[in-house]
Amino acid sequence: MVVQIRTIGVEEFPLYDAIPNHFEVRSVFQVVALDGGLGGLQLIEQPVAPYTKPYDNDGPTAWAKEFDLQTWGIFVAFDGEKPVGGAAVALNAQVYPLDHFQRKDLAVLWDIRVHPDARGRGIGAQLFRHAAEWARGQGYGQLGLETQNVNVPACRFYARQGCTLGAIHRFGYAGVPNVAHEAMLLWYLDL
């Protein structure tokens, strides 16, 4: 399915906000430390009892309370008049965990989502390409993003888009009790 993707402004943020942001977990990547970590880390996919993982269903309306979105690219994919997906790219943003090197060449894919009724039709890939091309057009050399070991479909999606897994942070969410069991995975795409 080909959709129309356009940049939205503050008056259209509610369109983005209304796109659900959750997924079903059927398997996870267990992080196994080889030789106490000296031999590297290995991801081993393990099935789990299915459950729904909600991400914060925040969108740009809420983000604007925390960040200056003036340099961000915020995009919505439309099927006709219906919003079916969204993506947000942060530029010059102090966003954890991808801010630790203060890199001037790194754009951050802050969010990407496709409405559950529209998944599996290539909309996510179109949004991803659009976001990456936009970041490249802004002069950035790399796109970084974060996901978790419980989002196996997203990991496979990012790998299909040409991203490379650059870091596994086993204890990245240790201070957040409801997700402390998850591992943080950082992905990168050279633009």
XYZ file of C-alpha atoms in Angstrom:
191
model
C 0.000 0.000 0.000
C 1.357 3.380 -0.972
C 0.498 6.169 1.431
C 0.997 9.894 1.323
C 3.462 11.089 3.961
C 3.562 14.710 4.962
C 5.185 16.866 7.591
C 2.698 18.119 10.143
C 2.632 21.209 12.310
C 1.313 21.781 15.798
C -2.293 22.150 14.604
C -2.211 18.546 13.317
C -0.436 16.949 16.301
C -3.750 15.393 17.510
C -3.834 13.311 14.288
C -0.498 11.753 15.249
C -1.434 11.447 18.926
C -4.492 9.341 17.989
C -2.455 6.579 16.289
C -2.154 3.705 18.806
C 1.354 2.708 19.847
C 1.384 -0.865 21.143
C 2.402 -4.296 19.917
C 2.018 -7.953 20.789
C 4.974 -9.745 22.347
C 5.219 -13.407 21.332
C 8.974 -13.841 21.814
C 11.891 -11.957 23.323
C 15.611 -11.787 22.669
C 17.283 -13.082 25.820
C 20.673 -11.438 26.335
C 23.302 -14.012 27.183
C 26.750 -12.913 28.367
C 29.433 -15.200 26.945
C 32.418 -15.750 29.232
C 31.086 -13.212 31.703
C 30.690 -10.724 28.860
C 34.326 -10.940 27.719
C 33.177 -13.154 24.838
C 30.470 -10.671 23.899
C 26.727 -10.742 24.228
C 24.433 -13.040 22.317
C 20.738 -12.558 21.582
C 18.732 -15.778 21.682
C 15.065 -15.632 20.680
C 12.770 -17.325 23.195
C 8.983 -17.728 22.903
C 6.873 -16.254 25.702
C 3.199 -16.310 26.603
C 1.746 -13.572 24.362
C 0.986 -10.202 25.895
C 0.400 -6.666 24.671
C 3.159 -4.150 25.347
C 1.923 -0.571 25.419
C 4.418 2.139 24.663
C 3.613 5.540 26.044
C 0.850 6.592 23.702
C 2.226 10.085 23.860
C 2.717 11.943 20.672
C 3.944 15.368 19.677
C 1.364 17.182 21.815
C 2.941 15.700 24.963
C 6.523 15.834 23.612
C 6.188 19.587 23.075
C 5.891 20.005 26.850
C 9.337 18.432 27.317
C 11.255 19.237 24.116
C 11.608 22.065 21.647
C 10.171 20.417 18.524
C 11.068 23.251 16.146
C 13.964 21.289 14.628
C 12.189 17.931 14.648
C 10.651 16.283 11.606
C 7.185 15.015 12.496
C 5.455 13.032 9.768
C 2.091 11.364 9.325
C 1.237 8.722 6.727
C -2.250 9.043 5.272
C -4.385 6.480 3.491
C -6.688 8.947 1.808
C -7.703 11.217 4.674
C -7.101 8.632 7.422
C -3.846 8.844 9.445
C -2.368 5.330 9.498
C 1.156 5.931 10.776
C 3.623 8.441 12.104
C 7.328 9.006 12.595
C 9.317 11.646 14.459
C 12.985 12.519 14.004
C 14.750 14.583 16.651
C 17.591 16.853 15.591
C 19.941 18.549 18.053
C 17.952 16.995 20.855
C 19.136 15.898 24.274
C 17.371 12.532 24.198
C 18.581 9.653 26.336
C 20.210 7.209 25.604
C 21.415 8.501 22.252
C 22.664 11.812 23.646
C 25.645 10.516 25.612
C 28.200 11.436 22.961
C 26.641 14.788 22.044
C 27.142 13.898 18.402
C 26.344 16.607 15.904
C 25.909 14.103 13.042
C 23.325 11.852 14.741
C 19.605 12.296 14.133
C 17.329 10.258 16.408
C 14.277 8.354 15.226
C 12.305 9.212 18.348
C 9.124 7.385 17.371
C 7.648 5.327 14.567
C 4.210 3.758 14.694
C 1.632 2.212 12.402
C -2.032 1.838 13.278
C -2.729 -1.832 14.190
C -5.350 -2.081 11.421
C -2.765 -0.992 8.815
C 0.237 -3.093 9.866
C 1.875 -5.516 7.461
C 1.299 -3.332 4.384
C 4.699 -1.645 4.108
C 3.661 1.631 5.748
C 6.371 1.382 8.417
C 9.051 0.915 5.740
C 7.770 3.942 3.829
C 7.794 6.042 6.995
C 11.272 4.819 7.920
C 12.693 5.668 4.465
C 10.995 9.065 4.548
C 12.417 9.836 8.010
C 15.930 8.701 6.996
C 15.850 10.710 3.759
C 14.630 13.769 5.646
C 17.474 13.442 8.207
C 20.007 13.012 5.378
C 18.589 16.113 3.706
C 19.164 18.037 6.927
C 22.869 17.153 6.741
C 22.969 14.275 9.241
C 25.265 11.299 8.681
C 23.599 8.726 10.889
C 20.164 7.882 12.253
C 19.998 6.283 15.713
C 17.085 4.671 17.499
C 16.237 2.666 20.581
C 14.051 -0.378 21.054
C 13.843 -3.227 23.534
C 14.581 -6.944 23.460
C 10.850 -7.620 23.879
C 10.091 -5.986 20.524
C 11.426 -8.721 18.246
C 9.321 -7.577 15.251
C 10.805 -4.068 15.512
C 14.335 -5.479 15.721
C 13.753 -7.528 12.577
C 12.174 -4.487 10.891
C 15.164 -2.245 11.661
C 17.578 -4.899 10.395
C 15.556 -5.121 7.129
C 15.808 -1.335 6.789
C 19.612 -1.590 6.845
C 20.203 -0.664 10.485
C 23.012 -2.225 12.501
C 22.665 -3.159 16.150
C 25.296 -0.948 17.757
C 24.776 -1.552 21.460
C 23.029 -3.860 23.885
C 22.470 -2.349 27.312
C 21.319 -5.220 29.518
C 20.525 -2.962 32.447
C 19.370 0.124 30.549
C 15.985 0.189 32.255
C 17.078 -1.028 35.706
C 15.710 2.122 37.335
C 12.237 1.698 35.821
C 10.533 -1.114 37.746
C 7.833 -2.044 35.232
C 10.404 -2.578 32.432
C 13.555 -3.346 34.451
C 13.597 -6.873 32.987
C 13.972 -5.509 29.435
C 17.255 -4.844 27.662
C 17.867 -1.649 25.681
C 18.930 -2.142 22.073
C 20.449 0.757 20.121
C 20.344 0.639 16.327
C 22.122 2.838 13.774
C 21.714 3.553 10.079
C 24.425 5.307 8.075
C 22.744 7.917 5.908
